[in-house]
Coordinates of C-alpha atoms in Angstrom, one line a residue:
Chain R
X244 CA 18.4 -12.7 -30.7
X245 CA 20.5 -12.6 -33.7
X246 CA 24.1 -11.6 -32.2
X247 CA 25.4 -11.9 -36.2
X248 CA 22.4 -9.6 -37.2
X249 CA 23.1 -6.4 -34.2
X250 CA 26.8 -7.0 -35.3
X251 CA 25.8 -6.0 -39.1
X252 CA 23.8 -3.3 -37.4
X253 CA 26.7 -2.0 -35.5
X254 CA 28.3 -1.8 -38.6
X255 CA 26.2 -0.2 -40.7
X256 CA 27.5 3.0 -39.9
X257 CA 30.8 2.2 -40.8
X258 CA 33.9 0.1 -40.4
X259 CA 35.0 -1.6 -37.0
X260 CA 36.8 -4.1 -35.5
X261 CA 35.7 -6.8 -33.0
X262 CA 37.1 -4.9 -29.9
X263 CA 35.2 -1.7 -31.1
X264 CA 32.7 -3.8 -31.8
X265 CA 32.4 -5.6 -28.2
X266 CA 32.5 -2.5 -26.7
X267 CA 29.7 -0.8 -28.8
X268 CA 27.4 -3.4 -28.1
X269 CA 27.6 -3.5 -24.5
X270 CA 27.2 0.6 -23.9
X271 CA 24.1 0.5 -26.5
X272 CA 22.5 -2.6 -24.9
X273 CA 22.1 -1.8 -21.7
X274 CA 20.9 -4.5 -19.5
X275 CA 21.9 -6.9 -22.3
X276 CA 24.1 -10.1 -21.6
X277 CA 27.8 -8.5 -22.1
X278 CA 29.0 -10.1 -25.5
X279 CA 32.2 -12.6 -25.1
X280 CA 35.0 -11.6 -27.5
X281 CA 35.4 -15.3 -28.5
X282 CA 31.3 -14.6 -29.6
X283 CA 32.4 -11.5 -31.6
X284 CA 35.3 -13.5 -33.4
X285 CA 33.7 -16.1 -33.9
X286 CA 30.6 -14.5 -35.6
X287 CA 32.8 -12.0 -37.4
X288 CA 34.3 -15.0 -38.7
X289 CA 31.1 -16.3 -39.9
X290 CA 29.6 -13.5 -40.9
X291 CA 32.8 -12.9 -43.4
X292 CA 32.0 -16.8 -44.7
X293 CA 28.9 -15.9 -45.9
X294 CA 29.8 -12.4 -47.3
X295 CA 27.7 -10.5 -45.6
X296 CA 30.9 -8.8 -44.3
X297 CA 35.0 -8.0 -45.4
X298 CA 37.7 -7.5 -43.9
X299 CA 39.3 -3.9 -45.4
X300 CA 42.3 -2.7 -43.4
X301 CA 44.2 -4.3 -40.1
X302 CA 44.6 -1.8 -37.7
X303 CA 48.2 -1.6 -35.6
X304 CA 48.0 0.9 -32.7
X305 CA 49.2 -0.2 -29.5
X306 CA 48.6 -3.6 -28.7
X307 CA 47.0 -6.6 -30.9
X308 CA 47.4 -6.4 -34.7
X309 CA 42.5 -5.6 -35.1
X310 CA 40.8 -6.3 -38.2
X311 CA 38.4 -3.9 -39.1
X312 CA 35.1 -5.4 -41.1
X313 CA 32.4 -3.5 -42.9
X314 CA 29.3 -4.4 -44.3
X315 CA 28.7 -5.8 -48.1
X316 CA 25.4 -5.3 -50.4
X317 CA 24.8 -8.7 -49.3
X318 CA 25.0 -7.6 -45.5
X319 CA 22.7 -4.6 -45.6
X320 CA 20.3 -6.3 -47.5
X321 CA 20.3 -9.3 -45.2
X322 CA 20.2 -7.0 -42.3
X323 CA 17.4 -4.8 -44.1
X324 CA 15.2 -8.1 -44.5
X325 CA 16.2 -9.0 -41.0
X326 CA 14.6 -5.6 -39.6
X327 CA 11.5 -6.2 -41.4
X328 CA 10.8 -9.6 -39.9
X329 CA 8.6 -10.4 -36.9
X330 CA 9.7 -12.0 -34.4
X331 CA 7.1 -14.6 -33.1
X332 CA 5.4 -13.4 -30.0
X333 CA 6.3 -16.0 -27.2
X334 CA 3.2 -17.5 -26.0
X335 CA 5.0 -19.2 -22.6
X336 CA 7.6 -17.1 -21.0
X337 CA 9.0 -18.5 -18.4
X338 CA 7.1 -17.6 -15.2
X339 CA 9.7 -18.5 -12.1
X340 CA 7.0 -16.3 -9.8
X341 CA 4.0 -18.7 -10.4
X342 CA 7.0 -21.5 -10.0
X343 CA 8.1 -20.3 -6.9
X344 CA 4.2 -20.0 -5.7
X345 CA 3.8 -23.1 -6.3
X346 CA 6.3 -24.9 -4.4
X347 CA 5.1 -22.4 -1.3
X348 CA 2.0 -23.9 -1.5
X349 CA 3.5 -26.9 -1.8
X350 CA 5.9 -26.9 0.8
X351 CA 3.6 -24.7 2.6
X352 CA 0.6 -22.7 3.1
X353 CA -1.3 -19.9 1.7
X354 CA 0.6 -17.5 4.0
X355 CA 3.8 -18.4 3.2
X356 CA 3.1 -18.1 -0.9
X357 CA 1.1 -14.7 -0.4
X358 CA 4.5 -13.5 1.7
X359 CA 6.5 -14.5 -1.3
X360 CA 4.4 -12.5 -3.6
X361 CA 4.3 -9.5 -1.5
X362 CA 7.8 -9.8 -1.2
X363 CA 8.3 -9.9 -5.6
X364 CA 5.6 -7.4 -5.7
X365 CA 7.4 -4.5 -3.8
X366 CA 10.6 -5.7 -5.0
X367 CA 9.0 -5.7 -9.0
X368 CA 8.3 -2.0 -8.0
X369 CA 10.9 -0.7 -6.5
X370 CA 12.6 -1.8 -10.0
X371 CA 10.3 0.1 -11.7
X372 CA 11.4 3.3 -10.2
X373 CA 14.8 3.1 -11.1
X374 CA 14.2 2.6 -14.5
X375 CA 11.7 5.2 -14.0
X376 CA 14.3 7.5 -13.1
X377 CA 16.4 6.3 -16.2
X378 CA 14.1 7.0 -18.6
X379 CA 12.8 10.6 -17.3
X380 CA 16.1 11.7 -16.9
X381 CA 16.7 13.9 -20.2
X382 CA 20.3 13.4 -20.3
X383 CA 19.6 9.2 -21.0
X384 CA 20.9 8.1 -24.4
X385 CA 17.5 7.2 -26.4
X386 CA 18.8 3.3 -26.4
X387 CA 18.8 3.4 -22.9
X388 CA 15.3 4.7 -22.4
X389 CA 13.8 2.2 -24.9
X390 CA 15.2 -0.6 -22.9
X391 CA 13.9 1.2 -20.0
X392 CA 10.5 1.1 -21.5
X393 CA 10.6 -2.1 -22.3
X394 CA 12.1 -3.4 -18.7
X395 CA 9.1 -1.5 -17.4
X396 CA 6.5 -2.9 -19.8
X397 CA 7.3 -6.3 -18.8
X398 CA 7.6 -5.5 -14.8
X399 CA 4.1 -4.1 -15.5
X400 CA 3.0 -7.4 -16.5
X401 CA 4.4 -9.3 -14.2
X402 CA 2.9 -6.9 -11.4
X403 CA -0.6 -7.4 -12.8
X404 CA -0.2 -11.3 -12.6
X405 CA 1.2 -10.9 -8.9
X406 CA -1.9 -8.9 -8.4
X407 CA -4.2 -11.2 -9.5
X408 CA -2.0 -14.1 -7.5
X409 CA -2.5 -12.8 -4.7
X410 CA -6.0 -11.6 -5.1
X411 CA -6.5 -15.6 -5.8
X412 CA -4.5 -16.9 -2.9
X413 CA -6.2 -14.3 -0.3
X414 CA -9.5 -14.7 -1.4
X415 CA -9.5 -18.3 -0.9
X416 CA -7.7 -18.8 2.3
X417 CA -7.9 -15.7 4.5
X418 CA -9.0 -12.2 4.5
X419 CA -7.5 -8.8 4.1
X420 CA -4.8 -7.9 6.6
X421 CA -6.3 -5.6 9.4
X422 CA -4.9 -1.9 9.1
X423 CA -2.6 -0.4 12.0
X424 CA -2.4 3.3 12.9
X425 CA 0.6 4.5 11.3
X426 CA 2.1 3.0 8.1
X427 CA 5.3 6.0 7.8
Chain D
X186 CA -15.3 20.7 18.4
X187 CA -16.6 24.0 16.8
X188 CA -16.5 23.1 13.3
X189 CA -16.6 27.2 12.6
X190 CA -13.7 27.8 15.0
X191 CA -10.6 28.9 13.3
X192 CA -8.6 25.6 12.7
X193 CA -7.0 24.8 15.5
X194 CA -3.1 23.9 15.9
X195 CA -2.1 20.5 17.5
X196 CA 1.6 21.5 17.9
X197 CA 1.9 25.0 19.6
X198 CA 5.0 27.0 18.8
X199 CA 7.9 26.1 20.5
X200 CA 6.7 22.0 20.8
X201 CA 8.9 19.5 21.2
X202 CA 8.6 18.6 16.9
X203 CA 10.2 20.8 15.0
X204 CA 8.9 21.2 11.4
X205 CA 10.9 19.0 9.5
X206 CA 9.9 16.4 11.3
X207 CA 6.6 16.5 11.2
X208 CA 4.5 15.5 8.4
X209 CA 3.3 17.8 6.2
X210 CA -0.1 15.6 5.8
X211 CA -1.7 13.2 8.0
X212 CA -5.1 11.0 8.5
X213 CA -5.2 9.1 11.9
X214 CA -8.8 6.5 11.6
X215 CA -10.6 8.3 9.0
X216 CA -14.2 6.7 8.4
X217 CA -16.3 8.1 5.5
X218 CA -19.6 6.3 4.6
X219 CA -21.5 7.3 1.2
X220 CA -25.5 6.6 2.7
X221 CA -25.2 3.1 4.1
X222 CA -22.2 2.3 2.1
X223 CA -18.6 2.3 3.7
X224 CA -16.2 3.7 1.5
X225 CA -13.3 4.1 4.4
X226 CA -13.2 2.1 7.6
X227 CA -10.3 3.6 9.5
X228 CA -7.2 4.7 7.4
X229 CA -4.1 6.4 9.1
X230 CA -1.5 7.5 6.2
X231 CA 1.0 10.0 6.7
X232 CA 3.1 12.4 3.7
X233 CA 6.0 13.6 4.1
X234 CA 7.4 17.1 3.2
X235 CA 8.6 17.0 -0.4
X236 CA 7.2 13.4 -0.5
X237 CA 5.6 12.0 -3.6
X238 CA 3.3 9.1 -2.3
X239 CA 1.2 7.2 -4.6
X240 CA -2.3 5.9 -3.0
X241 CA -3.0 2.5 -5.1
X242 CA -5.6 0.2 -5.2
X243 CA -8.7 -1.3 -7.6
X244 CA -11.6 0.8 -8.8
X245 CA -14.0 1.6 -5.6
X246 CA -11.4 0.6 -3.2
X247 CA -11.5 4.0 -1.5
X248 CA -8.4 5.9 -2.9
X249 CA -10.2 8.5 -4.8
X250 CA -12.5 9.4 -1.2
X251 CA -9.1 9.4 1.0
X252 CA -7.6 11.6 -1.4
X253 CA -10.5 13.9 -0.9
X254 CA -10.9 13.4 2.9
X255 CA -7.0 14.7 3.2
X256 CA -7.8 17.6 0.7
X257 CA -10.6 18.7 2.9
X258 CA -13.3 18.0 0.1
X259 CA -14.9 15.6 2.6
X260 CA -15.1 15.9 6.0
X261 CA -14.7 12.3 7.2
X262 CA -17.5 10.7 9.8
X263 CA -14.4 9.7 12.2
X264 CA -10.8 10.1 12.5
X265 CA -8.3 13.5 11.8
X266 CA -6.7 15.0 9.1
X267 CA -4.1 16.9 10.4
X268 CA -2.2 19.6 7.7
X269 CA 0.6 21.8 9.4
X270 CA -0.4 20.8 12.8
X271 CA -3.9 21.7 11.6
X272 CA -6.8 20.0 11.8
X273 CA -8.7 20.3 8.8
X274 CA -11.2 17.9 9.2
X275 CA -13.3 19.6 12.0
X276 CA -12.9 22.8 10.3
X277 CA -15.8 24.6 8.3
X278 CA -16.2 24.8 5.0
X279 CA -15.2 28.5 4.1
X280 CA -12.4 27.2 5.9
X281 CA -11.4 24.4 3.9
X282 CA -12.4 26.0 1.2
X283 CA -9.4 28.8 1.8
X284 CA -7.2 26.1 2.6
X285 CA -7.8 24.4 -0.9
X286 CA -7.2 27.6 -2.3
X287 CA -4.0 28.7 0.0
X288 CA -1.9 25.3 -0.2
X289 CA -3.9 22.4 -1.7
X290 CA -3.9 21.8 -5.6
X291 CA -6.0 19.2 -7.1
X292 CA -5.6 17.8 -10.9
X293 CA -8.3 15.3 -11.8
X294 CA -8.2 13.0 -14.5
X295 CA -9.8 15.2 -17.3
X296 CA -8.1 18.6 -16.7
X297 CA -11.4 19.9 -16.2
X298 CA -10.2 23.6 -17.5
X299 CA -12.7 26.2 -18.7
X300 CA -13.5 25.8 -22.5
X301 CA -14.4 29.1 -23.2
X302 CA -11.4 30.6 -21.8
X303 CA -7.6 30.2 -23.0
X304 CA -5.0 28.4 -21.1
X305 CA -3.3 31.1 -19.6
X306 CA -6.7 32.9 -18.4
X307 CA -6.9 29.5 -16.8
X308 CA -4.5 28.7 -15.4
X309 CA -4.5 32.8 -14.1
X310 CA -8.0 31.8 -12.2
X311 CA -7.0 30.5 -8.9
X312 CA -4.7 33.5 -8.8
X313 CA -7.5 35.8 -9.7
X314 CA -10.2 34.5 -7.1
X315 CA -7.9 35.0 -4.6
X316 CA -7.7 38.7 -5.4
X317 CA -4.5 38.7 -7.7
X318 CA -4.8 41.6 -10.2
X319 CA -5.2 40.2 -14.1
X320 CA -1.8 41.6 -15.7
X321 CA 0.2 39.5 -12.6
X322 CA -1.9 36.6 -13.1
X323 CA -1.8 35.9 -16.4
X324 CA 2.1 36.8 -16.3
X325 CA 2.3 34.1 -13.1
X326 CA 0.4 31.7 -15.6
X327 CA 2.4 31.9 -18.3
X328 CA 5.3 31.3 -15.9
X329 CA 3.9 28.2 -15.1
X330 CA 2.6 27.3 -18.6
X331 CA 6.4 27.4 -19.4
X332 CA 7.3 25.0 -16.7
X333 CA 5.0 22.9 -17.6
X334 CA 6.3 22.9 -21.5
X335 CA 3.0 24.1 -22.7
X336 CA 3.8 28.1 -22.8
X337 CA 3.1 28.0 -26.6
X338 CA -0.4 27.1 -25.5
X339 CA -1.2 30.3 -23.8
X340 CA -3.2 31.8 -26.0
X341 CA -5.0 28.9 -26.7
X342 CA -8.4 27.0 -25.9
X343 CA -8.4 23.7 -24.2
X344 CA -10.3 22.5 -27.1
X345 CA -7.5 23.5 -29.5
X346 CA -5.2 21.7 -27.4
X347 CA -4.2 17.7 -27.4
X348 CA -4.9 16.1 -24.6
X349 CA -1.1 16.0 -22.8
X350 CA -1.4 19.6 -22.9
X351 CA -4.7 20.2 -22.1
X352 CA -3.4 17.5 -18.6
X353 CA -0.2 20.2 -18.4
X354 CA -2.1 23.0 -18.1
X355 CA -4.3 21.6 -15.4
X356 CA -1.4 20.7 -13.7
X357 CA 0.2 24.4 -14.3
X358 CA -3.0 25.6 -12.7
X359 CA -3.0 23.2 -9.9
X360 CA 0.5 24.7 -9.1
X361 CA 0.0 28.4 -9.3
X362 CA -0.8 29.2 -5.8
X363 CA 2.6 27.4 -5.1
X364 CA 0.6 25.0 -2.9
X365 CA 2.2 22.4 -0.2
X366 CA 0.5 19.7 -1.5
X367 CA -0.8 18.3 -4.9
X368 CA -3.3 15.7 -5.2
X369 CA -3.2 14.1 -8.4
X370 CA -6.2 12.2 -9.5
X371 CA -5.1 9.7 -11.6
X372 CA -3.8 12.3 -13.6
X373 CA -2.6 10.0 -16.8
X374 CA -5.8 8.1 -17.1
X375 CA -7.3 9.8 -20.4
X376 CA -4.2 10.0 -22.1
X377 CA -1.6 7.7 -24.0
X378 CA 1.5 6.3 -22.8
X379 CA 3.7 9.2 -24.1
X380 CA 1.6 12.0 -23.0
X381 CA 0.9 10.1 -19.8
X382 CA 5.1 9.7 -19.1
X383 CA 5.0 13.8 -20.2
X384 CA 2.5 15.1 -17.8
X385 CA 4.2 12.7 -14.9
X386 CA 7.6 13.3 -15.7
X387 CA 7.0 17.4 -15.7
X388 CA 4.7 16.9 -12.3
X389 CA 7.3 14.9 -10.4
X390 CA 10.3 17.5 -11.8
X391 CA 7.8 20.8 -10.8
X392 CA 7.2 19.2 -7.3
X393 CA 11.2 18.3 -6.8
X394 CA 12.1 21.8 -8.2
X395 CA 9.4 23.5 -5.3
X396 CA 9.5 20.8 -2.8
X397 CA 5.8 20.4 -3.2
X398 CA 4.9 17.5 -1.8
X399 CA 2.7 14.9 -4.3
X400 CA -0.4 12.4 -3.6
X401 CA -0.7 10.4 -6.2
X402 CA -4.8 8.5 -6.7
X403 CA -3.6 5.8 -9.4
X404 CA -4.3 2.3 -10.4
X405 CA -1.5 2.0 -12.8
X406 CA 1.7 0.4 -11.5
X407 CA 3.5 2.0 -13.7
X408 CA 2.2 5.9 -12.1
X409 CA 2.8 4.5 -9.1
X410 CA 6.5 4.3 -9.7
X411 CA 7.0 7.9 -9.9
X412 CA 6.4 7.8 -6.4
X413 CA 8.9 7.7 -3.6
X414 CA 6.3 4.9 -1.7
X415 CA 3.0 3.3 -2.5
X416 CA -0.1 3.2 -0.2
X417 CA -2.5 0.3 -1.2
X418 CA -6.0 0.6 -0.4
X419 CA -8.3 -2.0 -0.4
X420 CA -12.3 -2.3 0.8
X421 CA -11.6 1.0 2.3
X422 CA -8.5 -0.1 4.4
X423 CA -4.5 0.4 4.0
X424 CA -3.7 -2.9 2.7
X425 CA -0.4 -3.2 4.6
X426 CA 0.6 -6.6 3.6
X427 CA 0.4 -5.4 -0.3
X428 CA 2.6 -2.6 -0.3
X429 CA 5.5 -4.1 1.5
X430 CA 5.6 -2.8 4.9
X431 CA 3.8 -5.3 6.4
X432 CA 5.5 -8.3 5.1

C-alpha cells in the first residue's frame, strides 16, 4: 500500500499536519498497521519534494511548533490517477495454515494436523462473528464496516480451504468422528 | 406411546429444572431414513432460550431433515424431540401441526409467500388461520412488515417486490405468531450479499429484540456467523470434531 498516496487522500479534504494526520489514519483504518510518526514525516517530506504537496501555515498551540500541508494540482491528479489503478490481484498469499499443516504431518500424523485445523477453523469463525457484530451494528463508521467486510471476505476463504483440508486429510487417514449424546 | 395422545410433558410442574435452564429445543438420537436411504443416524443437539444456533454442513448432509425433525415436519424413525418439556416427536399430526402454528416459524430459502396476495395479507395469514379477525391481522402484519424494514411493501405483491424484501416479508410472517423458535432455511441462499446481510442482520435483531430463539440450516460460513454456536452435520451425524467442541 501506498502510505504517500492515503496521506494525499487524507488531505484531500483539506489542510493538516502530520500529528492530525497520524491520528486520522489510524481511527479510519481500522485493523491497519498503526502509522510511525517518523513514516508520516518522512513521507510528508517526500511528498513536498515532488510537489504533490506544500507547506501553508505552521501551527503554534501548545506544544511542538506543526506544519500543516495541503494538496497541489499535481497531488490530486496524482492521487486521482492513483484511484483509478488496479492493483494486481496476488496470485500466492501467504498461506501459514497449509504451512503449519504441513509440518503436523511432518512432525506428526494425520490427527495431529486435522486437530490443528479444527482448532484454526473454530478460531477463523469465532473471528467472523465479531466482525459480524461490527458491521451489523448501525452505529459503525462506514470505514469500519468495509474493512469489516473485507476481514470477513478473506476469513471466508480461508474457512473454505480449511474445509477442504480437512475433508482431504480425513478422507485419507480416518473416518468421521463418532457422535456423543449431548453437544450443549 | 399414543401418537394421538395430547403431548405429553417430561418435566412435571414443580421438577427439579426450572425453566431457564432447560432448553427450549432438544433432539436426543434422532434417526430419519428417506426409503432405504439414511439421512440421520442418531443426532442429539440442544437450543437454548434466546439462542441463535446455526446447523452447518455440505449439501445432503442432513441439516435441512434435522431442521424439520425439530420443527415437527418429520417425525423421526428413532430418538426425541423434546420442545418445552414436550415431546413432539410422538405426537400426532394435528398436533404438530398446532404446534407449528402456536410457536414454530419456518422461513425457507424462496419466501415462498402467496403471489396473488399482497404482503401484508401475507404476512396477516398465519394470524388469520388461527382465527384472528382480518382488521387485527393485517394491523399485526404491518407491525411486523415495519420491523422487518419492508412496511412500504404492504400493499404490495411479492412479484412487485426485490428479492430482500420479498425474504423480509417471509421472515415478518414467520414471526407473527411471536413464535419460540425460528427455523431458518438457508434463508440468504437466493439473494445477493447485501440483501443476504439485510434479511440476517433484521432476523438476528427481531429474535434478540423478542428473545426468540433462531436455528439457522446454512452452508455459508459467513451465515453461520450470525450465530451464537455452530452445529456441523455431516453423513447425517454431528460432526463434533468440526465445530470445535470436540477438539
Amino acid at each position: 500500500m501506498s502510505t504517500g498516496h492515503v496521506l494525499m487522500g487524507l488531505l484531500a479534504a483539506g489542510g493538516r499536519h502530520g500529528y492530525d494526520l497520524k491520528k486520522a489514519h489510524d481511527e479510519r483504518f481500522v485493523g491497519a498497521r498503526p502509522l510511525a510518526f517518523g513514516q508520516v514525516y518522512a513521507t510528508l517530506e517526500r511528498l513536498q519534494k515532488k510537489g504533490f504537496i506544500e507547506a501553508v501555515e505552521i501551527e503554534r498551540v501548545d506544544g511542538p511548533d506543526r506544519t500543516v500541508y495541503r494538496l497541489t494540482d499535481a497531488g490530486r491528479a496524482d492521487l486521482a490517477a492513483w484511484v483509478g489503478d488496479v492493483e494486481p490481484p496476488a496470485p500466492f498469499v501467504a498461506n501459514p495454515f497449509a504451512t503449519k499443516a504441513t509440518i503436523a504431518l511432518l512432525v506428526g500424523d494425520a490427527d495431529l494436523a486435522s486437530r490443528y485445523l479444527r482448532k484454526q477453523r473454530a478460531a477463523h469463525l469465532d473471528r467472523m462473528r465479531e466482525y459480524t457484530r461490527v458491521k451489523t451494528d448501525p452505529s459503525t463508521p462506514m470505514s469500519e464496516v468495509l474493512a469489516a467486510d473485507y476481514a470477513i471476505a478473506h476469513l471466508d476463504a480461508d474457512l473454505r480451504w480449511l474445509e477442504t483440508a480437512l475433508d482431504r486429510i480425513t478422507a485419507l487417514h480416518h473416518p468421521l468422528t463418532t457422535e456423543s449424546d449431548d453437544i450443549s | 406411546m399414543n401418537r394421538h395422545a395430547p403431548i405429553p410433558s417430561l418435566h412435571p410442574a414443580g421438577g427439579a429444572t426450572s425453566d431457564a435452564d432447560r432448553p427450549v429445543l432438544s433432539a436426543r438420537s434422532i434417526v430419519y431414513s428417506y426409503g432405504n436411504t439414511p439421512a440421520l443416524r442418531g443426532v442429539s443437539v440442544q437450543v437454548g432460550a434466546g439462542e441463535i444456533v446455526a446447523i452447518t454442513g455440505p449439501s445432503g448432509s442432513g441439516k435441512s431433515t434435522l431442521m424439520l425433525c425439530l420443527a415437527g415436519v418429520l417425525q423421526p424413525d428413532a430418538g426425541d424431540v423434546e420442545f418445552r418439556g414436550r415431546l413432539v416427536s410422538d405426537a400426532s399430526e394435528s398436533e404438530r401441526s398446532a404446534l407449528r402454528r402456536s410457536d414454530f416459524g419456518i422461513l425457507f430459502q424462496f419466501g415462498q409467500l402467496v403471489p396473488e396476495l399482497t404482503a401484508a395479507e401475507n404476512v396477516a395469514l398465519p394470524l388469520l388461520l388461527s382465527g384472528v379477525k382480518r382488521k387485527a391481522a393485517i394491523t399485526a402484519a404491518t407491525t411486523w412488515l415495519d420491523r422487518f424494514g419492508v412496511a412500504d411493501h404492504a400493499a404490495s405483491r411479492p412479484t412487485e417486490m426485490s428479492g430482500g424484501q420479498v425474504q423480509r416479508a417471509a421472515a415478518a410472517r414467520a414471526m407473527v405468531t411471536e413464535p419460540s423458535v425460528l427455523f431458518a432455511d438457508e434463508p440468504t441462499g437466493a439473494l445477493d450479499a447485501l440483501a443476504g446481510e439485510q434479511v440476517m442482520s433484521q432476523i438476528v435483531r427481531v429474535a434478540r429484540e423478542s428473545a426468540t430463539s433462531v436455528v439457522i440450516i446454512t452452508h455459508d460460513a459467513t451465515v453461520a456467523a450470525y450465530g451464537d454456536r455452530e452445529v456441523v452435520v455431516r453423513d447425517g451425524m454431528i460432526d463434533h470434531a468440526r465445530d470445535g467442541i470436540g477438539s
